[in-house]
Amino acid sequence: MKKLSALIALLLCVTVGGVYANWVYTNDEVDIQDRKYEAVATLTDKQLTTEHGTFTIVSDLVVKIDQNNSVEGDHSAKLVFLTTTGGEDPTLTVTFEPNINAPQDVKNNGVQAELYLSETATMKYYSDADGHLTTAGAPGALERSVFALSNTASDSFEGDPSVPENAGKAVVWQKEGTVFKAVYDKTDFAQMIQLTTITNTQSEPVTFILDTQADYTTFSENVLTGNIAFHVTDGTVNGAGGQG
């Protein structure tokens, strides 16, 4: 009895002097606290390593200055457009091939582009009032350019074909597969490249006249020293605005 009484007293001491160790369970009615993680939405770095595409120009055009021969013995000049093999149907083809990473609009429609001309060397001569070749300082001598080019380099870009004033300057593309092409023929060349004409003393339009073999040699060796270059541009040349 003494042992039992001692045990009961001990349990009472624990109950009175201590804390109950509860059984703990989860509760279906207690909401689990929501949490979130915000992943930053952004783009990877852009890389501007190349242009929208590539231009190419392929041609077999040769610009020849021939004797007019409209009248026997006439030594005035006229232009003839031939192929590199002597044919009479030269062409010049401008091509734009979009880059695989170009915008879809560029792949669908190409880019605005302008075709303009230049001389690789300044080609000028002196003639009298009737177009006969002469020298600087001779009576009535006037300096003239050999060629009159329809569209030369300028500070403005005229590549929008929807603008009427850009006719003959803006490239009009025809899509072939994934590339864009524009083909020019001798009818176009006749508009682009002409010989400079003057009004002579008989009020007639004339080009220059190479009346003698010496005139021919002088013109060939000292005047006709350059070529005619065709340029295609999207409006920026070597990082500069305009045609360059």
Tab-separated table of C-alpha atoms in Angstrom, residues 114-234:
chain	number	residue	atom	x	y	z
A	114	GLU	CA	17.618	52.209	-105.658
A	115	LEU	CA	19.702	51.698	-108.790
A	116	TYR	CA	21.998	54.584	-109.619
A	117	LEU	CA	24.951	55.140	-111.940
A	118	SER	CA	28.369	56.719	-111.742
A	119	GLU	CA	31.563	57.089	-113.741
A	120	THR	CA	34.697	55.418	-112.436
A	121	ALA	CA	36.631	58.384	-113.837
A	122	THR	CA	35.466	61.825	-114.938
A	123	MET	CA	35.101	61.757	-118.713
A	124	LYS	CA	34.949	65.202	-120.339
A	125	TYR	CA	36.096	66.771	-123.588
A	126	TYR	CA	36.206	70.126	-125.368
A	127	SER	CA	34.262	70.810	-128.522
A	128	ASP	CA	33.298	73.811	-130.590
A	129	ALA	CA	29.760	75.089	-131.076
A	130	ASP	CA	29.088	72.393	-133.695
A	131	GLY	CA	30.421	69.491	-131.655
A	132	HIS	CA	33.820	69.082	-133.309
A	133	LEU	CA	36.508	67.912	-130.940
A	134	THR	CA	38.886	70.714	-129.999
A	135	THR	CA	41.212	71.696	-127.161
A	136	ALA	CA	40.902	73.845	-124.083
A	137	GLY	CA	41.515	77.486	-124.888
A	138	ALA	CA	40.588	77.164	-128.561
A	139	PRO	CA	38.107	79.791	-129.852
A	140	GLY	CA	34.576	78.856	-128.795
A	141	ALA	CA	35.755	75.742	-126.920
A	142	LEU	CA	33.333	74.431	-124.322
A	143	GLU	CA	33.883	71.605	-121.850
A	144	ARG	CA	31.257	68.871	-121.956
A	145	SER	CA	30.644	65.510	-120.310
A	146	VAL	CA	30.694	62.469	-122.559
A	147	PHE	CA	27.702	60.818	-120.878
A	148	ALA	CA	24.410	62.053	-119.494
A	149	LEU	CA	23.353	59.567	-116.809
A	150	SER	CA	19.730	59.442	-115.729
A	151	ASN	CA	20.290	58.837	-112.024
A	152	THR	CA	23.560	59.632	-110.322
A	153	ALA	CA	24.618	59.596	-106.665
A	154	SER	CA	22.871	62.085	-104.388
A	155	ASP	CA	22.121	62.640	-100.720
A	156	SER	CA	18.546	61.424	-101.108
A	157	PHE	CA	17.275	57.852	-101.256
A	158	GLU	CA	14.733	57.263	-104.020
A	159	GLY	CA	13.972	53.604	-103.520
A	160	ASP	CA	10.224	53.735	-102.905
A	161	PRO	CA	8.574	52.504	-106.137
A	162	SER	CA	5.177	53.864	-105.063
A	163	VAL	CA	6.461	57.439	-105.523
A	164	PRO	CA	5.982	58.484	-109.195
A	165	GLU	CA	9.120	60.648	-109.170
A	166	ASN	CA	11.170	57.535	-108.409
A	167	ALA	CA	10.297	55.807	-111.675
A	168	GLY	CA	13.448	54.426	-113.231
A	169	LYS	CA	15.323	54.848	-109.965
A	170	ALA	CA	13.543	52.586	-107.501
A	171	VAL	CA	14.091	48.878	-108.057
A	172	VAL	CA	10.834	47.046	-108.789
A	173	TRP	CA	11.246	43.517	-107.496
A	174	GLN	CA	9.783	40.338	-108.917
A	175	LYS	CA	9.828	37.488	-106.425
A	176	GLU	CA	11.193	34.182	-107.668
A	177	GLY	CA	11.076	31.529	-104.971
A	178	THR	CA	12.857	32.994	-101.958
A	179	VAL	CA	14.788	35.682	-103.864
A	180	PHE	CA	13.840	38.961	-105.538
A	181	LYS	CA	14.991	40.031	-109.004
A	182	ALA	CA	14.810	43.042	-111.309
A	183	VAL	CA	15.974	42.668	-114.913
A	184	TYR	CA	16.981	45.615	-117.120
A	185	ASP	CA	17.401	45.457	-120.904
A	186	LYS	CA	18.667	47.729	-123.684
A	187	THR	CA	15.443	49.758	-123.652
A	188	ASP	CA	16.169	50.595	-120.030
A	189	PHE	CA	19.839	51.285	-120.799
A	190	ALA	CA	18.830	53.773	-123.489
A	191	GLN	CA	16.964	55.724	-120.807
A	192	MET	CA	19.745	55.442	-118.242
A	193	ILE	CA	22.750	56.246	-120.416
A	194	GLN	CA	22.908	58.813	-123.196
A	195	LEU	CA	25.554	60.867	-124.913
A	196	THR	CA	25.540	64.550	-124.094
A	197	THR	CA	24.001	66.526	-126.955
A	198	ILE	CA	24.241	70.188	-127.853
A	199	THR	CA	22.368	72.424	-130.241
A	200	ASN	CA	24.726	73.345	-133.062
A	201	THR	CA	24.855	76.551	-135.083
A	202	GLN	CA	22.153	75.151	-137.373
A	203	SER	CA	19.861	74.652	-134.375
A	204	GLU	CA	20.207	70.872	-134.634
A	205	PRO	CA	20.907	68.501	-131.735
A	206	VAL	CA	24.296	66.845	-132.141
A	207	THR	CA	26.692	64.763	-130.105
A	208	PHE	CA	30.451	65.139	-130.398
A	209	ILE	CA	32.196	64.689	-133.745
A	210	LEU	CA	35.460	62.820	-134.258
A	211	ASP	CA	36.242	64.116	-137.713
A	212	THR	CA	39.760	62.753	-138.043
A	213	GLN	CA	41.787	59.768	-136.976
A	214	ALA	CA	43.734	62.081	-134.675
A	215	ASP	CA	40.451	63.101	-133.001
A	216	TYR	CA	39.565	59.436	-132.556
A	217	THR	CA	42.934	58.675	-130.956
A	218	THR	CA	42.769	61.700	-128.658
A	219	PHE	CA	39.261	60.792	-127.532
A	220	SER	CA	40.105	57.124	-127.025
A	221	GLU	CA	43.312	57.703	-125.074
A	222	ASN	CA	42.594	60.907	-123.155
A	223	VAL	CA	38.828	61.193	-122.737
A	224	LEU	CA	37.298	57.740	-122.576
A	225	THR	CA	39.290	56.708	-119.502
A	226	GLY	CA	36.595	55.286	-117.243
A	227	ASN	CA	33.639	52.951	-117.078
A	228	ILE	CA	29.990	53.319	-116.152
A	229	ALA	CA	29.189	51.708	-112.805
A	230	PHE	CA	25.768	50.494	-111.693
A	231	HIS	CA	25.098	50.651	-107.949
A	232	VAL	CA	22.250	49.138	-105.956
A	233	THR	CA	21.650	50.472	-102.441
A	234	ASP	CA	19.114	50.266	-99.651
